[in-house]
Amino acid sequence: MSKTKSVIMTTLLTVVIVVLSLMCVVPEFTIPFRVNGLWTKYNSVVSVINYGSDLGGGYSAVYYPEGIVSAQDYNTQAKYYETNAIDELKAAGATGDTVQALKATYTAGSSRDADTALKNYEDYVGKYVAYTTANFGEDVIKGVTDAAIYLEKNEVCFAEDDAFVLNEEFVEEFGKAVQIMAKRFDKKNFSFLQVSKKDDFTVQVKVPYTATDVDTLFEQMGYTGNISLRASADVSNTPWWGGIGNEDITKYVKNVASSTTLGAGVVQVDFTKLGREDFYNITNTMKDNETDPKVYFYVGENEVIALDLSTQKEGFDGDTVYIPVSETLTVDGAENLTIVMDSCIEQGAIDLKFTVSQTVDYTVGSGAGAMMAIYIIFALLVLGSIAFFIVRYKGLGLAHAYALLSFLICMIMFVAFLPGMLLNASSVFAVAITAILLSLVNAYIFENIRKGFNTGKTLTSAIKAGYKSSLAPVLDTHILLFAIAFVLYFISIGEMAVFSFVFLLGALTSGIATLLLTRYYAYITRGLVVRSQQPNFYGFKREVSDDDQD
Amino acid sequence: MTKTNSFKITDKVLIWLAIPVVLLIAGLILFFVLGFNPDASIADSKSLVITHDAFVNSEEGMQDDLHELCAQEIKDAKLSFIDYAVSQNEMGGKIEYTFAPETENATLIALGDDIISALGENNTLKFGIYSRTVSTNVVNYAYDYIWRAAISVGVALVIAFVYIAVRYRFSMGLAALICGIADLAVMLSLTCILRIPVTTALATAAVFAVLYSVLVSTVSFNRMRNLFKTEEYQAMPVTEAMEQAASQTYKRIALLGICAVVFFVLLAIFGGAAVRAFALPVILGVLASTFSGVCLAPSLVTVFKVQGENMKAAGEEKVRLANKQAEEERAKKRSAKKD
């Protein structure tokens, strides 16, 4: 390549890489001119990256089983009844500042409103007991003097002498419910998931920001009770199959799966032989129902799917029935319902009922500072690598610098723009190790070129021979790592799957950057100096022979 | 040709094998006695939750001020939190501080009260409504996740073995497989012995360690494969050729290990709790792989090659003897015919 061409190409390459690098990492700023008449902010590519829950945060919700309330809810509700009782008792002529003092001066039956308010207050306060050491003893919960939750008497616990004992049946059911819910969330294959028992009797679930429609997710995953097949949306009617704590549903249904048809969610129900015959008879009867020709699948008291039979000439006869989910549900929603139904078949029904708290969006405190530190450490790695290569290989080091920056730009773009991708602690390491791999392989190739040159080859033939002799080792290393990461991606779940995918992309990009980009960049930058100076430009010492031509 | 030192790496295979085996035994004993040292994110932990009303959301940065005040109070109480999470909605929000499981509830309750009192004296934040709750958390272990990790690691090792055995040599594939298992065992054992707090990220770190081990093995075997193609190395006795090849690869492997360790140590120091939980086992994995790449892999390949040569020689000898015997029998038959 002529010097002029080389200068133009190198300048263009530098401009493109600098611009792309700035686009990736420059902090947010207001664009100094109006776009479509509006002042707009520029967001860098890095700023649109989704962070994993370990670095960024996610969504969280708490499930309260029936009979358990949070201290905050209890106090709010008790305060409401207390204020109401105080107002009504004072209005009825009682004196004092507290409910107890007012009650002492009040004549029962003198005001209906005061009687009701007092009863409501006493009923509510008397219904629950604080879950503390004082009430339940050290064996139950060590050192808690201030309750985080309140337990309903006679349901979750029983009074015994001066203390309370837990309902063993409730404790056992709750333990089973936590395991089943953890398995349900596991099947969503999130990049991060934490299902924890909080305060012994609540379940806290944390999922990443990549989870979609989280309110519906938390609601559906908390469905409890058995699968049932019903004739109407009225849950008081006896179902054909199942029902809470009733018939074993595995007699009729083998498993449930979800799929998509034309972008819409479909639930696939596989029947047993008995289930197939029974379902045919039921649907054959229900198709003629003039008011509601449908059959409904329920989980507990929640309708999950309904099969419209209005267009059927006879009942469904097949091992599998495909039921489209409601139009208001997304494909994810159909998947959630499938997971819940399948867990009823595999693990059995959850007999407790749960109330789910409002979904909160949480941010990990150390996340923002950690990410800044990670970006700075990456910048140091890149600068260190570039400096080492330029000192050792001069012109070839420049080609490596361009290749390394191209690699990192590609990785940032992949993480930012590929659907479902995110940056978590493990993917940071995947990017780092593949960047180190790129540097290692480039050093290996450059050493082979140097050796070729030292044995008397011309620069051009030394480069050709260097790449040729390095091709098999470089390909073998990249193919092997790529193949392992590829297989791991399909086996693993959650964080491991994210790691494998980023590693897979890293290995692929590193291979391309080494064998194609570095060589091309070396070809472009080589023309910056006259031919006789090219060996010096690459830091090679041997005298250049006359036949060192392109 | 590279000069040879009196210290030979390749003839000490038993020593190199003994190191991971001893570490594995120690790690297993400690694992069965104490188990891994679980990090607060996967173990029982305590949390202090400071809940606030919508007032704190009314101005940007006010929740940060609240956190600063809480963090100062926690510091004044000579306590330290593992991490914290902030959340907000239209009703208000909360900051949840996670503490080690051994932290006394009474201490956290007193701390919460101190924070609420301090908030009442703060010029800006005193207009909000706050409450504090102390909670215990028990995380449900992700057993499925751990099983998947075990299968993933097994599959990765099998792929590495098959590929290296086919593309390089069978002995190298076998050495890569043994080194991968040894590296993983050393990483997990050291994590247990050094009581490094582990999260579920340990499973991903194990996968990382296997990938790194494969990378180191290919670096080592690439060089060996190239050298063994030269006439000079083909003419050498196996042990000497292997020692020469090992001495030419250890610098590269060590440099790769040093680069990776320096980078990962920086990430562990400055990258926050989540990165640290991943980085510490990964660093151990890198060190284990560097050791096996420098010492164990060439020693194992040497042993396999020597065994292979011996078997080949024994086979050739057997064939030679059989041919000789057949020749003698034919000679006998010929002489018998002549007679």
PDB file of N, CA and C in Angstrom, chain A residues 54 72 142-146 148 179 182 194-199 358 361-366 370 373 377 429 432 436-437 444 451 473 476-477 480 484 487-488 491 493 495-496 499, chain B residues 41 47 51 83-87 89-90 96 105 109 132 134-138 140 145 148 152 163 167-168 204 207-208 214-215 222 225-226 252 256 263-264 266 270-271 274 278-279:
ATOM      1  N   ASP A  54     -26.545  -8.337  40.628  1.00  0.00           N
ATOM      2  CA  ASP A  54     -25.423  -8.188  41.544  1.00  0.00           C
ATOM      3  C   ASP A  54     -24.731  -6.839  41.398  1.00  0.00           C
ATOM      4  N   GLN A  72     -45.331  -3.486  59.777  1.00  0.00           N
ATOM      5  CA  GLN A  72     -45.762  -2.177  59.251  1.00  0.00           C
ATOM      6  C   GLN A  72     -47.270  -2.182  58.978  1.00  0.00           C
ATOM      7  N   LYS A 142     -34.230 -16.273  67.884  1.00  0.00           N
ATOM      8  CA  LYS A 142     -33.285 -15.832  68.908  1.00  0.00           C
ATOM      9  C   LYS A 142     -33.170 -14.312  68.992  1.00  0.00           C
ATOM     10  N   GLY A 143     -33.407 -13.795  70.168  1.00  0.00           N
ATOM     11  CA  GLY A 143     -33.109 -12.402  70.461  1.00  0.00           C
ATOM     12  C   GLY A 143     -33.981 -11.358  69.811  1.00  0.00           C
ATOM     13  N   VAL A 144     -35.106 -11.746  69.224  1.00  0.00           N
ATOM     14  CA  VAL A 144     -35.947 -10.719  68.603  1.00  0.00           C
ATOM     15  C   VAL A 144     -36.858 -10.109  69.662  1.00  0.00           C
ATOM     16  N   THR A 145     -36.615  -8.836  69.922  1.00  0.00           N
ATOM     17  CA  THR A 145     -37.434  -8.166  70.929  1.00  0.00           C
ATOM     18  C   THR A 145     -38.446  -7.243  70.266  1.00  0.00           C
ATOM     19  N   ASP A 146     -38.300  -7.086  68.998  1.00  0.00           N
ATOM     20  CA  ASP A 146     -39.156  -6.165  68.277  1.00  0.00           C
ATOM     21  C   ASP A 146     -39.618  -6.876  67.011  1.00  0.00           C
ATOM     22  N   ALA A 148     -40.928  -8.177  63.454  1.00  0.00           N
ATOM     23  CA  ALA A 148     -40.988  -7.756  62.053  1.00  0.00           C
ATOM     24  C   ALA A 148     -42.298  -8.242  61.437  1.00  0.00           C
ATOM     25  N   GLN A 179     -40.029 -24.245  49.053  1.00  0.00           N
ATOM     26  CA  GLN A 179     -39.302 -25.078  48.093  1.00  0.00           C
ATOM     27  C   GLN A 179     -39.987 -25.059  46.725  1.00  0.00           C
ATOM     28  N   ALA A 182     -39.517 -21.693  45.049  1.00  0.00           N
ATOM     29  CA  ALA A 182     -38.132 -21.543  44.565  1.00  0.00           C
ATOM     30  C   ALA A 182     -37.957 -22.296  43.245  1.00  0.00           C
ATOM     31  N   GLN A 194     -32.967 -14.821  43.731  1.00  0.00           N
ATOM     32  CA  GLN A 194     -32.788 -15.112  45.151  1.00  0.00           C
ATOM     33  C   GLN A 194     -34.161 -15.313  45.778  1.00  0.00           C
ATOM     34  N   VAL A 195     -34.374 -16.507  46.285  1.00  0.00           N
ATOM     35  CA  VAL A 195     -35.615 -16.804  46.997  1.00  0.00           C
ATOM     36  C   VAL A 195     -35.205 -17.058  48.444  1.00  0.00           C
ATOM     37  N   SER A 196     -35.624 -16.179  49.342  1.00  0.00           N
ATOM     38  CA  SER A 196     -35.184 -16.355  50.729  1.00  0.00           C
ATOM     39  C   SER A 196     -36.352 -16.315  51.693  1.00  0.00           C
ATOM     40  N   LYS A 197     -36.165 -17.052  52.788  1.00  0.00           N
ATOM     41  CA  LYS A 197     -37.148 -17.003  53.868  1.00  0.00           C
ATOM     42  C   LYS A 197     -36.798 -15.798  54.717  1.00  0.00           C
ATOM     43  N   LYS A 198     -37.741 -14.894  54.847  1.00  0.00           N
ATOM     44  CA  LYS A 198     -37.460 -13.690  55.630  1.00  0.00           C
ATOM     45  C   LYS A 198     -38.296 -13.758  56.890  1.00  0.00           C
ATOM     46  N   ASP A 199     -37.693 -13.514  58.023  1.00  0.00           N
ATOM     47  CA  ASP A 199     -38.396 -13.539  59.321  1.00  0.00           C
ATOM     48  C   ASP A 199     -39.134 -14.859  59.541  1.00  0.00           C
ATOM     49  N   GLN A 358     -46.428  -5.179  47.263  1.00  0.00           N
ATOM     50  CA  GLN A 358     -46.187  -4.383  46.051  1.00  0.00           C
ATOM     51  C   GLN A 358     -44.745  -4.631  45.567  1.00  0.00           C
ATOM     52  N   ASP A 361     -38.588  -1.793  43.293  1.00  0.00           N
ATOM     53  CA  ASP A 361     -37.462  -1.716  42.383  1.00  0.00           C
ATOM     54  C   ASP A 361     -36.258  -1.394  43.271  1.00  0.00           C
ATOM     55  N   TYR A 362     -35.346  -2.350  43.466  1.00  0.00           N
ATOM     56  CA  TYR A 362     -34.244  -2.082  44.392  1.00  0.00           C
ATOM     57  C   TYR A 362     -32.923  -1.896  43.651  1.00  0.00           C
ATOM     58  N   THR A 363     -32.070  -1.101  44.236  1.00  0.00           N
ATOM     59  CA  THR A 363     -30.756  -0.859  43.645  1.00  0.00           C
ATOM     60  C   THR A 363     -29.711  -1.323  44.635  1.00  0.00           C
ATOM     61  N   VAL A 364     -28.728  -2.093  44.144  1.00  0.00           N
ATOM     62  CA  VAL A 364     -27.660  -2.532  45.038  1.00  0.00           C
ATOM     63  C   VAL A 364     -26.759  -1.341  45.317  1.00  0.00           C
ATOM     64  N   GLY A 365     -26.565  -1.049  46.609  1.00  0.00           N
ATOM     65  CA  GLY A 365     -25.831   0.150  47.014  1.00  0.00           C
ATOM     66  C   GLY A 365     -24.443   0.237  46.448  1.00  0.00           C
ATOM     67  N   SER A 366     -23.711  -0.889  46.454  1.00  0.00           N
ATOM     68  CA  SER A 366     -22.309  -0.830  46.017  1.00  0.00           C
ATOM     69  C   SER A 366     -22.188  -0.884  44.501  1.00  0.00           C
ATOM     70  N   ALA A 370     -18.985   0.304  42.096  1.00  0.00           N
ATOM     71  CA  ALA A 370     -18.285  -0.874  41.593  1.00  0.00           C
ATOM     72  C   ALA A 370     -18.139  -0.792  40.077  1.00  0.00           C
ATOM     73  N   ALA A 373     -15.485   1.599  39.096  1.00  0.00           N
ATOM     74  CA  ALA A 373     -14.168   0.993  39.354  1.00  0.00           C
ATOM     75  C   ALA A 373     -13.831  -0.028  38.265  1.00  0.00           C
ATOM     76  N   ILE A 377     -10.627   0.036  35.828  1.00  0.00           N
ATOM     77  CA  ILE A 377      -9.659  -1.080  35.773  1.00  0.00           C
ATOM     78  C   ILE A 377      -9.531  -1.592  34.333  1.00  0.00           C
ATOM     79  N   PHE A 429     -15.785 -10.809  33.901  1.00  0.00           N
ATOM     80  CA  PHE A 429     -14.611 -11.681  33.843  1.00  0.00           C
ATOM     81  C   PHE A 429     -14.502 -12.376  32.486  1.00  0.00           C
ATOM     82  N   ALA A 432     -12.990  -9.858  30.254  1.00  0.00           N
ATOM     83  CA  ALA A 432     -11.586  -9.651  30.631  1.00  0.00           C
ATOM     84  C   ALA A 432     -10.703 -10.793  30.113  1.00  0.00           C
ATOM     85  N   ILE A 436      -7.674 -10.724  27.373  1.00  0.00           N
ATOM     86  CA  ILE A 436      -6.319 -11.221  27.664  1.00  0.00           C
ATOM     87  C   ILE A 436      -5.926 -12.277  26.619  1.00  0.00           C
ATOM     88  N   LEU A 437      -6.891 -13.110  26.225  1.00  0.00           N
ATOM     89  CA  LEU A 437      -6.639 -14.133  25.196  1.00  0.00           C
ATOM     90  C   LEU A 437      -6.199 -13.477  23.885  1.00  0.00           C
ATOM     91  N   TYR A 444       1.859 -14.030  20.528  1.00  0.00           N
ATOM     92  CA  TYR A 444       2.358 -15.294  19.976  1.00  0.00           C
ATOM     93  C   TYR A 444       2.638 -15.146  18.476  1.00  0.00           C
ATOM     94  N   LYS A 451      10.582 -14.210  14.726  1.00  0.00           N
ATOM     95  CA  LYS A 451      11.481 -15.355  14.523  1.00  0.00           C
ATOM     96  C   LYS A 451      11.731 -15.600  13.035  1.00  0.00           C
ATOM     97  N   PRO A 473      -2.538 -23.298  15.834  1.00  0.00           N
ATOM     98  CA  PRO A 473      -2.693 -23.119  17.279  1.00  0.00           C
ATOM     99  C   PRO A 473      -3.779 -22.099  17.645  1.00  0.00           C
ATOM    100  N   ASP A 476      -7.174 -23.608  16.869  1.00  0.00           N
ATOM    101  CA  ASP A 476      -7.489 -24.668  17.831  1.00  0.00           C
ATOM    102  C   ASP A 476      -7.934 -24.084  19.169  1.00  0.00           C
ATOM    103  N   THR A 477      -7.171 -23.107  19.664  1.00  0.00           N
ATOM    104  CA  THR A 477      -7.505 -22.496  20.959  1.00  0.00           C
ATOM    105  C   THR A 477      -8.896 -21.865  20.910  1.00  0.00           C
ATOM    106  N   LEU A 480     -11.805 -24.494  20.327  1.00  0.00           N
ATOM    107  CA  LEU A 480     -12.070 -25.300  21.523  1.00  0.00           C
ATOM    108  C   LEU A 480     -12.829 -24.485  22.577  1.00  0.00           C
ATOM    109  N   ILE A 484     -16.721 -25.166  23.757  1.00  0.00           N
ATOM    110  CA  ILE A 484     -17.096 -25.423  25.163  1.00  0.00           C
ATOM    111  C   ILE A 484     -18.145 -24.393  25.610  1.00  0.00           C
ATOM    112  N   VAL A 487     -21.614 -25.106  24.065  1.00  0.00           N
ATOM    113  CA  VAL A 487     -22.345 -26.216  24.707  1.00  0.00           C
ATOM    114  C   VAL A 487     -22.802 -25.806  26.116  1.00  0.00           C
ATOM    115  N   LEU A 488     -21.908 -25.120  26.842  1.00  0.00           N
ATOM    116  CA  LEU A 488     -22.256 -24.691  28.202  1.00  0.00           C
ATOM    117  C   LEU A 488     -23.479 -23.769  28.200  1.00  0.00           C
ATOM    118  N   ILE A 491     -26.482 -25.845  28.272  1.00  0.00           N
ATOM    119  CA  ILE A 491     -26.677 -26.683  29.468  1.00  0.00           C
ATOM    120  C   ILE A 491     -27.009 -25.817  30.682  1.00  0.00           C
ATOM    121  N   ILE A 493     -27.786 -22.544  33.326  1.00  0.00           N
ATOM    122  CA  ILE A 493     -28.919 -21.624  33.538  1.00  0.00           C
ATOM    123  C   ILE A 493     -28.410 -20.390  34.278  1.00  0.00           C
ATOM    124  N   GLU A 495     -26.936 -17.194  35.854  1.00  0.00           N
ATOM    125  CA  GLU A 495     -25.689 -16.456  35.734  1.00  0.00           C
ATOM    126  C   GLU A 495     -24.675 -17.198  34.862  1.00  0.00           C
ATOM    127  N   MET A 496     -24.652 -18.544  34.990  1.00  0.00           N
ATOM    128  CA  MET A 496     -23.716 -19.354  34.206  1.00  0.00           C
ATOM    129  C   MET A 496     -23.995 -19.218  32.706  1.00  0.00           C
ATOM    130  N   PHE A 499     -22.694 -15.921  31.541  1.00  0.00           N
ATOM    131  CA  PHE A 499     -21.234 -16.010  31.458  1.00  0.00           C
ATOM    132  C   PHE A 499     -20.819 -16.758  30.181  1.00  0.00           C
TER     133      PHE A 499
ATOM    134  N   SER B  41     -25.105 -13.270  51.088  1.00  0.00           N
ATOM    135  CA  SER B  41     -26.129 -13.306  50.045  1.00  0.00           C
ATOM    136  C   SER B  41     -26.704 -14.701  49.846  1.00  0.00           C
ATOM    137  N   SER B  47     -30.949  -8.100  58.643  1.00  0.00           N
ATOM    138  CA  SER B  47     -31.035  -6.819  57.945  1.00  0.00           C
ATOM    139  C   SER B  47     -31.773  -5.791  58.786  1.00  0.00           C
ATOM    140  N   THR B  51     -37.522   2.390  56.770  1.00  0.00           N
ATOM    141  CA  THR B  51     -38.600   2.711  55.820  1.00  0.00           C
ATOM    142  C   THR B  51     -38.926   4.199  55.919  1.00  0.00           C
ATOM    143  N   ASP B  83     -23.748  -5.070  52.556  1.00  0.00           N
ATOM    144  CA  ASP B  83     -24.214  -4.319  51.386  1.00  0.00           C
ATOM    145  C   ASP B  83     -25.537  -3.659  51.742  1.00  0.00           C
ATOM    146  N   TYR B  84     -26.005  -2.813  50.874  1.00  0.00           N
ATOM    147  CA  TYR B  84     -27.312  -2.221  51.119  1.00  0.00           C
ATOM    148  C   TYR B  84     -28.072  -2.099  49.810  1.00  0.00           C
ATOM    149  N   ALA B  85     -29.399  -2.080  49.920  1.00  0.00           N
ATOM    150  CA  ALA B  85     -30.234  -1.948  48.723  1.00  0.00           C
ATOM    151  C   ALA B  85     -31.264  -0.864  48.980  1.00  0.00           C
ATOM    152  N   VAL B  86     -31.468  -0.012  47.984  1.00  0.00           N
ATOM    153  CA  VAL B  86     -32.465   1.057  48.139  1.00  0.00           C
ATOM    154  C   VAL B  86     -33.631   0.791  47.192  1.00  0.00           C
ATOM    155  N   SER B  87     -34.820   1.117  47.626  1.00  0.00           N
ATOM    156  CA  SER B  87     -35.979   0.982  46.750  1.00  0.00           C
ATOM    157  C   SER B  87     -36.956   2.116  47.034  1.00  0.00           C
ATOM    158  N   ASN B  89     -41.069   3.673  45.830  1.00  0.00           N
ATOM    159  CA  ASN B  89     -42.285   3.687  45.021  1.00  0.00           C
ATOM    160  C   ASN B  89     -43.077   4.933  45.393  1.00  0.00           C
ATOM    161  N   GLU B  90     -44.287   5.078  44.857  1.00  0.00           N
ATOM    162  CA  GLU B  90     -45.008   6.338  45.074  1.00  0.00           C
ATOM    163  C   GLU B  90     -45.391   6.562  46.547  1.00  0.00           C
ATOM    164  N   GLU B  96     -32.335  -1.053  52.901  1.00  0.00           N
ATOM    165  CA  GLU B  96     -32.130  -2.285  53.659  1.00  0.00           C
ATOM    166  C   GLU B  96     -30.633  -2.554  53.768  1.00  0.00           C
ATOM    167  N   ASN B 105     -29.727  -9.080  67.312  1.00  0.00           N
ATOM    168  CA  ASN B 105     -30.932  -8.313  66.961  1.00  0.00           C
ATOM    169  C   ASN B 105     -31.050  -7.063  67.822  1.00  0.00           C
ATOM    170  N   ILE B 109     -31.584  -3.292  66.685  1.00  0.00           N
ATOM    171  CA  ILE B 109     -32.764  -2.518  67.093  1.00  0.00           C
ATOM    172  C   ILE B 109     -32.313  -1.187  67.714  1.00  0.00           C
ATOM    173  N   ARG B 132     -38.285   1.599  61.614  1.00  0.00           N
ATOM    174  CA  ARG B 132     -37.182   0.656  61.434  1.00  0.00           C
ATOM    175  C   ARG B 132     -37.655  -0.771  61.781  1.00  0.00           C
ATOM    176  N   VAL B 134     -36.098  -4.924  62.048  1.00  0.00           N
ATOM    177  CA  VAL B 134     -34.944  -5.839  61.977  1.00  0.00           C
ATOM    178  C   VAL B 134     -35.468  -7.183  61.486  1.00  0.00           C
ATOM    179  N   SER B 135     -34.807  -7.734  60.484  1.00  0.00           N
ATOM    180  CA  SER B 135     -35.278  -8.988  59.892  1.00  0.00           C
ATOM    181  C   SER B 135     -34.179 -10.032  59.857  1.00  0.00           C
ATOM    182  N   THR B 136     -34.589 -11.288  59.839  1.00  0.00           N
ATOM    183  CA  THR B 136     -33.626 -12.377  59.616  1.00  0.00           C
ATOM    184  C   THR B 136     -33.917 -12.956  58.226  1.00  0.00           C
ATOM    185  N   ASN B 137     -32.880 -13.320  57.507  1.00  0.00           N
ATOM    186  CA  ASN B 137     -33.063 -13.879  56.166  1.00  0.00           C
ATOM    187  C   ASN B 137     -32.383 -15.230  56.059  1.00  0.00           C
ATOM    188  N   VAL B 138     -33.087 -16.191  55.532  1.00  0.00           N
ATOM    189  CA  VAL B 138     -32.492 -17.509  55.257  1.00  0.00           C
ATOM    190  C   VAL B 138     -32.702 -17.796  53.779  1.00  0.00           C
ATOM    191  N   ASN B 140     -32.816 -19.718  50.307  1.00  0.00           N
ATOM    192  CA  ASN B 140     -33.076 -21.057  49.818  1.00  0.00           C
ATOM    193  C   ASN B 140     -31.970 -21.431  48.833  1.00  0.00           C
ATOM    194  N   TYR B 145     -29.193 -25.283  40.405  1.00  0.00           N
ATOM    195  CA  TYR B 145     -28.135 -24.472  39.810  1.00  0.00           C
ATOM    196  C   TYR B 145     -26.782 -25.154  40.002  1.00  0.00           C
ATOM    197  N   ARG B 148     -26.502 -28.190  37.765  1.00  0.00           N
ATOM    198  CA  ARG B 148     -26.234 -27.760  36.381  1.00  0.00           C
ATOM    199  C   ARG B 148     -24.756 -27.404  36.221  1.00  0.00           C
ATOM    200  N   SER B 152     -22.137 -29.011  33.715  1.00  0.00           N
ATOM    201  CA  SER B 152     -21.434 -28.124  32.772  1.00  0.00           C
ATOM    202  C   SER B 152     -19.933 -28.358  32.824  1.00  0.00           C
ATOM    203  N   TYR B 163     -11.365 -33.025  21.981  1.00  0.00           N
ATOM    204  CA  TYR B 163     -10.786 -32.129  20.969  1.00  0.00           C
ATOM    205  C   TYR B 163      -9.253 -32.217  20.985  1.00  0.00           C
ATOM    206  N   ARG B 167      -7.075 -33.451  17.926  1.00  0.00           N
ATOM    207  CA  ARG B 167      -6.291 -32.448  17.200  1.00  0.00           C
ATOM    208  C   ARG B 167      -4.812 -32.441  17.592  1.00  0.00           C
ATOM    209  N   TYR B 168      -4.514 -32.840  18.842  1.00  0.00           N
ATOM    210  CA  TYR B 168      -3.124 -32.848  19.287  1.00  0.00           C
ATOM    211  C   TYR B 168      -2.684 -34.316  19.397  1.00  0.00           C
ATOM    212  N   THR B 204     -20.284 -20.576  38.826  1.00  0.00           N
ATOM    213  CA  THR B 204     -19.800 -19.962  37.584  1.00  0.00           C
ATOM    214  C   THR B 204     -18.278 -19.854  37.629  1.00  0.00           C
ATOM    215  N   VAL B 207     -16.820 -23.046  36.489  1.00  0.00           N
ATOM    216  CA  VAL B 207     -16.858 -23.154  35.015  1.00  0.00           C
ATOM    217  C   VAL B 207     -15.727 -22.316  34.416  1.00  0.00           C
ATOM    218  N   PHE B 208     -15.525 -21.120  34.979  1.00  0.00           N
ATOM    219  CA  PHE B 208     -14.458 -20.237  34.517  1.00  0.00           C
ATOM    220  C   PHE B 208     -13.101 -20.936  34.688  1.00  0.00           C
ATOM    221  N   VAL B 214      -8.351 -25.130  30.362  1.00  0.00           N
ATOM    222  CA  VAL B 214      -8.292 -25.573  28.959  1.00  0.00           C
ATOM    223  C   VAL B 214      -7.414 -24.616  28.145  1.00  0.00           C
ATOM    224  N   LEU B 215      -7.581 -23.303  28.402  1.00  0.00           N
ATOM    225  CA  LEU B 215      -6.778 -22.301  27.690  1.00  0.00           C
ATOM    226  C   LEU B 215      -5.289 -22.526  27.959  1.00  0.00           C
ATOM    227  N   ASN B 222       0.138 -26.385  22.291  1.00  0.00           N
ATOM    228  CA  ASN B 222       0.424 -25.784  20.982  1.00  0.00           C
ATOM    229  C   ASN B 222       1.930 -25.745  20.751  1.00  0.00           C
ATOM    230  N   ARG B 225       3.373 -29.291  20.356  1.00  0.00           N
ATOM    231  CA  ARG B 225       3.028 -29.864  19.052  1.00  0.00           C
ATOM    232  C   ARG B 225       3.948 -29.308  17.963  1.00  0.00           C
ATOM    233  N   ASN B 226       4.188 -27.979  18.012  1.00  0.00           N
ATOM    234  CA  ASN B 226       5.065 -27.359  17.013  1.00  0.00           C
ATOM    235  C   ASN B 226       6.488 -27.873  17.128  1.00  0.00           C
ATOM    236  N   ARG B 252       5.498 -18.254  29.157  1.00  0.00           N
ATOM    237  CA  ARG B 252       4.265 -17.755  28.528  1.00  0.00           C
ATOM    238  C   ARG B 252       3.055 -17.989  29.456  1.00  0.00           C
ATOM    239  N   LEU B 256       0.835 -15.156  31.348  1.00  0.00           N
ATOM    240  CA  LEU B 256      -0.631 -15.132  31.213  1.00  0.00           C
ATOM    241  C   LEU B 256      -1.287 -15.140  32.599  1.00  0.00           C
ATOM    242  N   PHE B 263      -5.013  -8.404  37.148  1.00  0.00           N
ATOM    243  CA  PHE B 263      -6.278  -7.790  36.725  1.00  0.00           C
ATOM    244  C   PHE B 263      -7.421  -8.189  37.661  1.00  0.00           C
ATOM    245  N   PHE B 264      -7.471  -9.475  37.994  1.00  0.00           N
ATOM    246  CA  PHE B 264      -8.574  -9.953  38.841  1.00  0.00           C
ATOM    247  C   PHE B 264      -8.433  -9.462  40.286  1.00  0.00           C
ATOM    248  N   LEU B 266      -7.195  -6.550  41.096  1.00  0.00           N
ATOM    249  CA  LEU B 266      -7.699  -5.162  41.046  1.00  0.00           C
ATOM    250  C   LEU B 266      -9.227  -5.158  41.071  1.00  0.00           C
ATOM    251  N   PHE B 270     -11.445  -3.382  44.048  1.00  0.00           N
ATOM    252  CA  PHE B 270     -12.256  -2.181  43.783  1.00  0.00           C
ATOM    253  C   PHE B 270     -13.637  -2.474  43.188  1.00  0.00           C
ATOM    254  N   GLY B 271     -13.884  -3.719  42.837  1.00  0.00           N
ATOM    255  CA  GLY B 271     -15.124  -4.018  42.098  1.00  0.00           C
ATOM    256  C   GLY B 271     -16.379  -4.228  42.923  1.00  0.00           C
ATOM    257  N   ALA B 274     -20.091  -8.007  44.938  1.00  0.00           N
ATOM    258  CA  ALA B 274     -20.503  -9.042  43.979  1.00  0.00           C
ATOM    259  C   ALA B 274     -19.309  -9.524  43.157  1.00  0.00           C
ATOM    260  N   PHE B 278     -16.943 -13.348  43.190  1.00  0.00           N
ATOM    261  CA  PHE B 278     -16.596 -14.129  42.003  1.00  0.00           C
ATOM    262  C   PHE B 278     -15.076 -14.167  41.813  1.00  0.00           C
ATOM    263  N   ALA B 279     -14.433 -13.023  42.106  1.00  0.00           N
ATOM    264  CA  ALA B 279     -13.007 -12.886  41.778  1.00  0.00           C
ATOM    265  C   ALA B 279     -12.117 -13.788  42.622  1.00  0.00           C
TER     266      ALA B 279
END
